[in-house]
Amino acid sequence: MDRAFSKPKAGVRLSNRLQKWLPQLVMAPTMLVTVVCIYGYILWTAALSFTNARFLPAFNFTGTIQYEKLLENDRWLTSSLNLAIFGLLFIVISLGLGVLLAIFLDQNIRQEGAIRTIYLYPMALSFIVTGTAWKWILNPGLGIQKMVRDWGFDDFTFDWLVDAEMSIYTLVIAAVWQSSGFVMAMFLAGLRGIDDSIIKAAKMDGAPLTTIYLKIILPCLRPVFFSAVIITSHIAIKSFDLVTALTSGGPGYSSDLPALFMYAHSFTRGQVALGAASAMMMLAGILAILVPYLYSELRDKK
């Protein structure tokens, strides 16, 4: 009798152990790849940035000399300034358009599904396709300038693509066109998640629609704002394919960004250590945005 009852108990214990350890076993390969291929390579890149590695990785540590060279490099300073301009305009305009489009679609308009699809369509394209398309559109000899002049406006000029002072803004135009629909979808989902009773109560109190959105609805969407800022900041800092397809960093280095600088010095100029230092500076830029914002959000929740 004891043996008959011991076998089911042993089977139950084995089943319980499998249920306990199966999620960890399933997730273990993903966690291992994440740790090695993301955090491991971040540490490896950080180590290379303190060496004098050139064409191949080397570990002759030379201190912070690569960071000193980076801060004295005119191309890096130009690309950093371009990133500040591009990132600020891209994030602000994308958020503004995203919020406005989301509010527009939240009014239960007709053909909402079709309009939402049109707004979201650019996000389905890669930045290479977006950059190529806008390169045609903004080309003075092929795009907007030629079209308007063909209509009879011979003095019309829109040559930002070949203007060193304005080329950085062509990146903003293309990036906003692609990403604002995605931001709209995030805010629309947030708007649909707000309790209607709050809005109805405000309307009964006589609050105008503008006040309802500014004082009640938008403050409730702080988590959405946080997510949108983080995502758009990440897109701005790592923008490489858009720049390559649209301007190639030109004319000259007028529209260069840190991602293009890092690639050029790491893989075409044989300055691996300098490229690693620029990559770590880009990571520091992301953390400089993420950490204070995350700290503020967590502190408010406490």
mmCIF file of C-alpha atoms in Angstrom:
data_model
loop_
_atom_site.group_PDB
_atom_site.id
_atom_site.type_symbol
_atom_site.label_atom_id
_atom_site.label_comp_id
_atom_site.label_asym_id
_atom_site.label_seq_id
_atom_site.Cartn_x
_atom_site.Cartn_y
_atom_site.Cartn_z
ATOM 1 C CA MET A 1 0.000 0.000 0.000
ATOM 2 C CA ASP A 2 2.814 2.438 0.840
ATOM 3 C CA ARG A 3 4.428 1.828 -2.564
ATOM 4 C CA ALA A 4 1.102 2.365 -4.334
ATOM 5 C CA PHE A 5 0.641 5.757 -2.706
ATOM 6 C CA SER A 6 4.286 6.854 -3.024
ATOM 7 C CA LYS A 7 4.318 6.750 -6.839
ATOM 8 C CA PRO A 8 1.524 9.323 -7.360
ATOM 9 C CA LYS A 9 3.143 11.589 -4.753
ATOM 10 C CA ALA A 10 6.472 11.391 -6.559
ATOM 11 C CA GLY A 11 4.726 12.162 -9.851
ATOM 12 C CA VAL A 12 2.993 15.185 -8.335
ATOM 13 C CA ARG A 13 6.279 16.473 -6.946
ATOM 14 C CA LEU A 14 7.947 16.096 -10.354
ATOM 15 C CA SER A 15 5.039 17.877 -12.041
ATOM 16 C CA ASN A 16 5.234 20.736 -9.537
ATOM 17 C CA ARG A 17 8.962 21.066 -10.114
ATOM 18 C CA LEU A 18 8.458 21.170 -13.876
ATOM 19 C CA GLN A 19 5.762 23.836 -13.539
ATOM 20 C CA LYS A 20 8.107 25.860 -11.350
ATOM 21 C CA TRP A 21 11.209 25.589 -13.532
ATOM 22 C CA LEU A 22 9.680 25.391 -17.019
ATOM 23 C CA PRO A 23 9.235 29.202 -17.431
ATOM 24 C CA GLN A 24 12.855 29.750 -16.382
ATOM 25 C CA LEU A 25 14.066 27.071 -18.795
ATOM 26 C CA VAL A 26 12.046 28.529 -21.666
ATOM 27 C CA MET A 27 13.288 32.064 -20.984
ATOM 28 C CA ALA A 28 16.890 31.089 -20.299
ATOM 29 C CA PRO A 29 18.100 31.132 -23.954
ATOM 30 C CA THR A 30 16.513 34.550 -24.556
ATOM 31 C CA MET A 31 18.010 35.948 -21.370
ATOM 32 C CA LEU A 32 21.415 34.533 -22.252
ATOM 33 C CA VAL A 33 21.353 36.071 -25.738
ATOM 34 C CA THR A 34 20.178 39.392 -24.281
ATOM 35 C CA VAL A 35 22.904 39.480 -21.642
ATOM 36 C CA VAL A 36 25.674 38.488 -24.053
ATOM 37 C CA CYS A 37 24.642 40.292 -27.242
ATOM 38 C CA ILE A 38 23.398 43.521 -25.651
ATOM 39 C CA TYR A 39 24.914 44.138 -22.252
ATOM 40 C CA GLY A 40 28.021 42.119 -22.977
ATOM 41 C CA TYR A 41 28.760 44.075 -26.142
ATOM 42 C CA ILE A 42 28.044 47.357 -24.375
ATOM 43 C CA LEU A 43 30.749 46.491 -21.848
ATOM 44 C CA TRP A 44 33.057 45.368 -24.663
ATOM 45 C CA THR A 45 32.501 48.644 -26.531
ATOM 46 C CA ALA A 46 33.161 50.591 -23.335
ATOM 47 C CA ALA A 47 36.440 48.706 -22.871
ATOM 48 C CA LEU A 48 37.491 49.380 -26.483
ATOM 49 C CA SER A 49 36.844 53.097 -26.031
ATOM 50 C CA PHE A 50 39.731 53.213 -23.531
ATOM 51 C CA THR A 51 42.218 51.568 -25.910
ATOM 52 C CA ASN A 52 44.102 52.562 -29.065
ATOM 53 C CA ALA A 53 42.394 49.922 -31.255
ATOM 54 C CA ARG A 54 42.377 50.743 -34.958
ATOM 55 C CA PHE A 55 41.388 48.234 -37.669
ATOM 56 C CA LEU A 56 40.960 45.339 -35.228
ATOM 57 C CA PRO A 57 40.042 45.269 -31.526
ATOM 58 C CA ALA A 58 43.012 45.644 -29.206
ATOM 59 C CA PHE A 59 43.271 46.023 -25.468
ATOM 60 C CA ASN A 60 46.204 48.362 -24.978
ATOM 61 C CA PHE A 61 44.503 50.684 -22.540
ATOM 62 C CA THR A 62 45.336 54.353 -23.011
ATOM 63 C CA GLY A 63 42.883 56.027 -20.646
ATOM 64 C CA THR A 64 40.491 58.699 -21.871
ATOM 65 C CA ILE A 65 42.540 59.830 -24.872
ATOM 66 C CA GLN A 66 39.840 58.741 -27.357
ATOM 67 C CA TYR A 67 37.238 60.860 -25.579
ATOM 68 C CA GLU A 68 39.625 63.812 -25.659
ATOM 69 C CA LYS A 69 40.132 63.336 -29.405
ATOM 70 C CA LEU A 70 36.378 63.065 -29.826
ATOM 71 C CA LEU A 71 35.707 66.378 -28.109
ATOM 72 C CA GLU A 72 38.366 68.040 -30.291
ATOM 73 C CA ASN A 73 36.949 66.597 -33.521
ATOM 74 C CA ASP A 74 35.061 69.230 -35.535
ATOM 75 C CA ARG A 75 32.946 66.608 -37.297
ATOM 76 C CA TRP A 76 31.835 65.150 -33.963
ATOM 77 C CA LEU A 77 30.930 68.586 -32.617
ATOM 78 C CA THR A 78 28.944 69.304 -35.777
ATOM 79 C CA SER A 79 27.146 65.960 -35.602
ATOM 80 C CA SER A 80 26.336 66.505 -31.908
ATOM 81 C CA LEU A 81 24.866 69.944 -32.630
ATOM 82 C CA ASN A 82 22.890 68.450 -35.516
ATOM 83 C CA LEU A 83 21.566 65.742 -33.208
ATOM 84 C CA ALA A 84 20.403 68.372 -30.707
ATOM 85 C CA ILE A 85 18.553 70.278 -33.450
ATOM 86 C CA PHE A 86 17.170 67.186 -35.150
ATOM 87 C CA GLY A 87 16.228 65.405 -31.922
ATOM 88 C CA LEU A 88 14.484 68.387 -30.327
ATOM 89 C CA LEU A 89 12.461 69.290 -33.419
ATOM 90 C CA PHE A 90 11.655 65.679 -34.234
ATOM 91 C CA ILE A 91 10.445 64.829 -30.734
ATOM 92 C CA VAL A 92 8.432 68.024 -30.196
ATOM 93 C CA ILE A 93 6.769 68.034 -33.631
ATOM 94 C CA SER A 94 6.032 64.296 -33.540
ATOM 95 C CA LEU A 95 4.444 64.596 -30.103
ATOM 96 C CA GLY A 96 2.440 67.669 -31.112
ATOM 97 C CA LEU A 97 1.147 66.125 -34.337
ATOM 98 C CA GLY A 98 0.529 62.790 -32.645
ATOM 99 C CA VAL A 99 -1.594 64.376 -29.927
ATOM 100 C CA LEU A 100 -3.580 66.500 -32.394
ATOM 101 C CA LEU A 101 -4.241 63.571 -34.726
ATOM 102 C CA ALA A 102 -5.246 61.353 -31.816
ATOM 103 C CA ILE A 103 -7.698 63.978 -30.521
ATOM 104 C CA PHE A 104 -9.080 64.363 -34.048
ATOM 105 C CA LEU A 105 -9.694 60.621 -34.404
ATOM 106 C CA ASP A 106 -11.126 60.409 -30.888
ATOM 107 C CA GLN A 107 -14.161 62.454 -31.967
ATOM 108 C CA ASN A 108 -15.856 59.352 -33.452
ATOM 109 C CA ILE A 109 -15.502 60.606 -37.007
ATOM 110 C CA ARG A 110 -16.559 58.636 -40.060
ATOM 111 C CA GLN A 111 -14.072 56.338 -41.799
ATOM 112 C CA GLU A 112 -11.860 56.413 -38.716
ATOM 113 C CA GLY A 113 -10.321 53.053 -39.597
ATOM 114 C CA ALA A 114 -9.300 54.186 -43.085
ATOM 115 C CA ILE A 115 -7.865 57.490 -41.828
ATOM 116 C CA ARG A 116 -5.967 55.741 -39.036
ATOM 117 C CA THR A 117 -4.496 53.323 -41.572
ATOM 118 C CA ILE A 118 -3.336 56.215 -43.764
ATOM 119 C CA TYR A 119 -1.649 57.911 -40.810
ATOM 120 C CA LEU A 120 0.020 54.677 -39.716
ATOM 121 C CA TYR A 121 1.147 53.588 -43.193
ATOM 122 C CA PRO A 122 4.511 55.449 -43.150
ATOM 123 C CA MET A 123 5.568 53.494 -40.057
ATOM 124 C CA ALA A 124 5.367 50.298 -42.103
ATOM 125 C CA LEU A 125 8.193 51.591 -44.296
ATOM 126 C CA SER A 126 11.856 51.368 -43.422
ATOM 127 C CA PHE A 127 13.845 54.568 -42.986
ATOM 128 C CA ILE A 128 15.808 53.628 -46.120
ATOM 129 C CA VAL A 129 12.603 53.773 -48.186
ATOM 130 C CA THR A 130 11.503 56.968 -46.428
ATOM 131 C CA GLY A 131 14.859 58.632 -47.033
ATOM 132 C CA THR A 132 14.916 57.623 -50.706
ATOM 133 C CA ALA A 133 11.363 58.843 -51.303
ATOM 134 C CA TRP A 134 11.962 62.201 -49.626
ATOM 135 C CA LYS A 135 15.258 62.564 -51.481
ATOM 136 C CA TRP A 136 13.225 62.545 -54.710
ATOM 137 C CA ILE A 137 10.557 64.846 -53.303
ATOM 138 C CA LEU A 138 13.054 67.430 -52.010
ATOM 139 C CA ASN A 139 15.419 67.271 -54.981
ATOM 140 C CA PRO A 140 15.339 70.765 -56.552
ATOM 141 C CA GLY A 141 15.497 69.302 -60.054
ATOM 142 C CA LEU A 142 12.851 66.617 -59.557
ATOM 143 C CA GLY A 143 10.547 67.348 -56.644
ATOM 144 C CA ILE A 144 8.622 70.193 -55.045
ATOM 145 C CA GLN A 145 10.701 73.054 -56.447
ATOM 146 C CA LYS A 146 10.426 71.809 -60.036
ATOM 147 C CA MET A 147 6.711 71.088 -59.700
ATOM 148 C CA VAL A 148 5.889 74.577 -58.388
ATOM 149 C CA ARG A 149 8.063 76.226 -61.026
ATOM 150 C CA ASP A 150 6.300 74.203 -63.722
ATOM 151 C CA TRP A 151 3.048 75.733 -62.461
ATOM 152 C CA GLY A 152 4.447 79.163 -63.386
ATOM 153 C CA PHE A 153 6.058 80.305 -60.118
ATOM 154 C CA ASP A 154 9.568 80.698 -61.522
ATOM 155 C CA ASP A 155 10.970 82.434 -58.423
ATOM 156 C CA PHE A 156 9.946 79.666 -56.022
ATOM 157 C CA THR A 157 12.928 78.054 -54.267
ATOM 158 C CA PHE A 158 12.953 75.008 -52.021
ATOM 159 C CA ASP A 159 16.500 73.672 -52.130
ATOM 160 C CA TRP A 160 16.993 72.634 -48.514
ATOM 161 C CA LEU A 161 18.447 69.307 -49.592
ATOM 162 C CA VAL A 162 21.507 70.993 -51.130
ATOM 163 C CA ASP A 163 21.704 73.904 -48.674
ATOM 164 C CA ALA A 164 24.276 73.304 -45.952
ATOM 165 C CA GLU A 165 22.371 75.469 -43.456
ATOM 166 C CA MET A 166 18.978 73.837 -44.064
ATOM 167 C CA SER A 167 19.799 70.206 -44.874
ATOM 168 C CA ILE A 168 19.375 69.066 -41.262
ATOM 169 C CA TYR A 169 15.730 70.158 -41.403
ATOM 170 C CA THR A 170 15.043 67.789 -44.308
ATOM 171 C CA LEU A 171 15.809 64.955 -41.873
ATOM 172 C CA VAL A 172 13.218 66.387 -39.488
ATOM 173 C CA ILE A 173 10.579 66.496 -42.236
ATOM 174 C CA ALA A 174 11.143 62.870 -43.258
ATOM 175 C CA ALA A 175 11.376 61.540 -39.692
ATOM 176 C CA VAL A 176 8.226 63.364 -38.548
ATOM 177 C CA TRP A 177 6.316 62.105 -41.596
ATOM 178 C CA GLN A 178 7.207 58.517 -40.707
ATOM 179 C CA SER A 179 6.861 58.541 -36.929
ATOM 180 C CA SER A 180 3.998 60.924 -36.109
ATOM 181 C CA GLY A 181 1.398 58.303 -37.057
ATOM 182 C CA PHE A 182 2.909 55.832 -34.606
ATOM 183 C CA VAL A 183 2.849 58.464 -31.862
ATOM 184 C CA MET A 184 -0.782 59.155 -32.789
ATOM 185 C CA ALA A 185 -1.633 55.471 -32.313
ATOM 186 C CA MET A 186 -0.059 55.502 -28.845
ATOM 187 C CA PHE A 187 -2.051 58.548 -27.744
ATOM 188 C CA LEU A 188 -5.246 57.272 -29.330
ATOM 189 C CA ALA A 189 -4.937 54.061 -27.318
ATOM 190 C CA GLY A 190 -4.381 56.171 -24.204
ATOM 191 C CA LEU A 191 -7.418 58.346 -24.943
ATOM 192 C CA ARG A 192 -9.616 55.293 -25.437
ATOM 193 C CA GLY A 193 -8.513 54.012 -22.049
ATOM 194 C CA ILE A 194 -9.704 57.074 -20.093
ATOM 195 C CA ASP A 195 -12.958 56.666 -18.175
ATOM 196 C CA ASP A 196 -15.772 58.467 -20.000
ATOM 197 C CA SER A 197 -17.470 59.330 -16.735
ATOM 198 C CA ILE A 198 -14.693 61.836 -15.935
ATOM 199 C CA ILE A 199 -15.249 63.645 -19.227
ATOM 200 C CA LYS A 200 -19.053 63.598 -18.816
ATOM 201 C CA ALA A 201 -18.761 65.030 -15.305
ATOM 202 C CA ALA A 202 -16.533 67.861 -16.569
ATOM 203 C CA LYS A 203 -19.006 68.639 -19.365
ATOM 204 C CA MET A 204 -21.871 68.741 -16.867
ATOM 205 C CA ASP A 205 -19.893 71.281 -14.852
ATOM 206 C CA GLY A 206 -19.697 73.465 -17.943
ATOM 207 C CA ALA A 207 -16.025 72.980 -18.743
ATOM 208 C CA PRO A 208 -15.191 73.698 -22.414
ATOM 209 C CA LEU A 209 -13.636 70.924 -24.503
ATOM 210 C CA THR A 210 -10.245 72.662 -24.623
ATOM 211 C CA THR A 211 -10.078 72.844 -20.833
ATOM 212 C CA ILE A 212 -11.137 69.216 -20.517
ATOM 213 C CA TYR A 213 -8.251 68.085 -22.699
ATOM 214 C CA LEU A 214 -5.635 70.428 -21.190
ATOM 215 C CA LYS A 215 -6.584 70.038 -17.527
ATOM 216 C CA ILE A 216 -7.983 66.506 -17.320
ATOM 217 C CA ILE A 217 -7.250 64.243 -20.267
ATOM 218 C CA LEU A 218 -3.661 65.110 -21.193
ATOM 219 C CA PRO A 219 -2.393 64.936 -17.573
ATOM 220 C CA CYS A 220 -3.845 61.424 -17.432
ATOM 221 C CA LEU A 221 -1.664 60.501 -20.414
ATOM 222 C CA ARG A 222 1.681 61.088 -18.695
ATOM 223 C CA PRO A 223 2.715 57.419 -19.098
ATOM 224 C CA VAL A 224 2.004 57.709 -22.834
ATOM 225 C CA PHE A 225 4.079 60.899 -23.025
ATOM 226 C CA PHE A 226 6.897 59.075 -21.241
ATOM 227 C CA SER A 227 6.800 56.147 -23.669
ATOM 228 C CA ALA A 228 6.576 58.440 -26.700
ATOM 229 C CA VAL A 229 9.530 60.563 -25.562
ATOM 230 C CA ILE A 230 11.682 57.496 -24.941
ATOM 231 C CA ILE A 231 10.820 55.887 -28.285
ATOM 232 C CA THR A 232 11.301 59.049 -30.350
ATOM 233 C CA SER A 233 14.540 59.874 -28.499
ATOM 234 C CA HIS A 234 15.835 56.412 -29.296
ATOM 235 C CA ILE A 235 14.891 56.834 -32.956
ATOM 236 C CA ALA A 236 16.609 60.222 -33.126
ATOM 237 C CA ILE A 237 19.857 59.134 -31.503
ATOM 238 C CA LYS A 238 20.288 55.951 -33.540
ATOM 239 C CA SER A 239 19.224 57.499 -36.873
ATOM 240 C CA PHE A 240 21.653 56.135 -39.447
ATOM 241 C CA ASP A 241 19.662 54.694 -42.342
ATOM 242 C CA LEU A 242 17.548 57.838 -42.803
ATOM 243 C CA VAL A 243 20.621 60.079 -42.976
ATOM 244 C CA THR A 244 22.436 57.681 -45.294
ATOM 245 C CA ALA A 245 19.528 57.465 -47.726
ATOM 246 C CA LEU A 246 18.457 61.125 -47.657
ATOM 247 C CA THR A 247 21.591 63.287 -47.353
ATOM 248 C CA SER A 248 24.570 60.954 -46.674
ATOM 249 C CA GLY A 249 25.542 63.526 -44.056
ATOM 250 C CA GLY A 250 25.989 66.269 -46.639
ATOM 251 C CA PRO A 251 26.467 68.712 -48.116
ATOM 252 C CA GLY A 252 29.864 68.233 -46.508
ATOM 253 C CA TYR A 253 29.123 67.281 -42.889
ATOM 254 C CA SER A 254 26.227 69.725 -42.516
ATOM 255 C CA SER A 255 23.636 66.997 -41.784
ATOM 256 C CA ASP A 256 25.954 64.485 -40.145
ATOM 257 C CA LEU A 257 24.714 62.695 -37.011
ATOM 258 C CA PRO A 258 26.647 60.738 -34.350
ATOM 259 C CA ALA A 259 25.436 57.373 -35.673
ATOM 260 C CA LEU A 260 26.940 58.143 -39.083
ATOM 261 C CA PHE A 261 30.118 59.428 -37.447
ATOM 262 C CA MET A 262 30.444 56.229 -35.426
ATOM 263 C CA TYR A 263 29.970 53.990 -38.458
ATOM 264 C CA ALA A 264 32.403 55.959 -40.628
ATOM 265 C CA HIS A 265 35.211 55.937 -38.075
ATOM 266 C CA SER A 266 34.685 52.357 -36.903
ATOM 267 C CA PHE A 267 34.272 50.573 -40.220
ATOM 268 C CA THR A 268 35.662 52.774 -43.007
ATOM 269 C CA ARG A 269 38.453 54.792 -41.385
ATOM 270 C CA GLY A 270 39.938 52.095 -39.184
ATOM 271 C CA GLN A 271 39.497 53.996 -35.910
ATOM 272 C CA VAL A 272 37.679 51.400 -33.849
ATOM 273 C CA ALA A 273 38.520 52.964 -30.490
ATOM 274 C CA LEU A 274 37.295 56.411 -31.546
ATOM 275 C CA GLY A 275 34.112 54.876 -32.938
ATOM 276 C CA ALA A 276 33.589 52.997 -29.672
ATOM 277 C CA ALA A 277 34.009 56.234 -27.738
ATOM 278 C CA SER A 278 31.390 57.921 -29.926
ATOM 279 C CA ALA A 279 29.039 54.966 -29.373
ATOM 280 C CA MET A 280 29.411 55.320 -25.609
ATOM 281 C CA MET A 281 28.681 59.036 -25.888
ATOM 282 C CA MET A 282 25.493 58.171 -27.767
ATOM 283 C CA LEU A 283 24.539 55.740 -24.993
ATOM 284 C CA ALA A 284 25.226 58.459 -22.447
ATOM 285 C CA GLY A 285 22.862 60.732 -24.381
ATOM 286 C CA ILE A 286 20.078 58.160 -24.146
ATOM 287 C CA LEU A 287 20.688 57.661 -20.427
ATOM 288 C CA ALA A 288 20.764 61.420 -19.870
ATOM 289 C CA ILE A 289 17.187 61.545 -21.155
ATOM 290 C CA LEU A 290 15.911 58.282 -19.706
ATOM 291 C CA VAL A 291 17.269 58.332 -16.148
ATOM 292 C CA PRO A 292 15.982 61.773 -14.993
ATOM 293 C CA TYR A 293 12.590 61.221 -16.624
ATOM 294 C CA LEU A 294 12.270 57.738 -15.128
ATOM 295 C CA TYR A 295 13.359 59.021 -11.716
ATOM 296 C CA SER A 296 10.748 61.768 -11.872
ATOM 297 C CA GLU A 297 7.994 59.303 -12.807
ATOM 298 C CA LEU A 298 8.910 56.820 -10.077
ATOM 299 C CA ARG A 299 9.234 59.560 -7.451
ATOM 300 C CA ASP A 300 5.771 60.913 -8.292
ATOM 301 C CA LYS A 301 4.267 57.431 -7.942
ATOM 302 C CA LYS A 302 5.794 57.033 -4.473
#
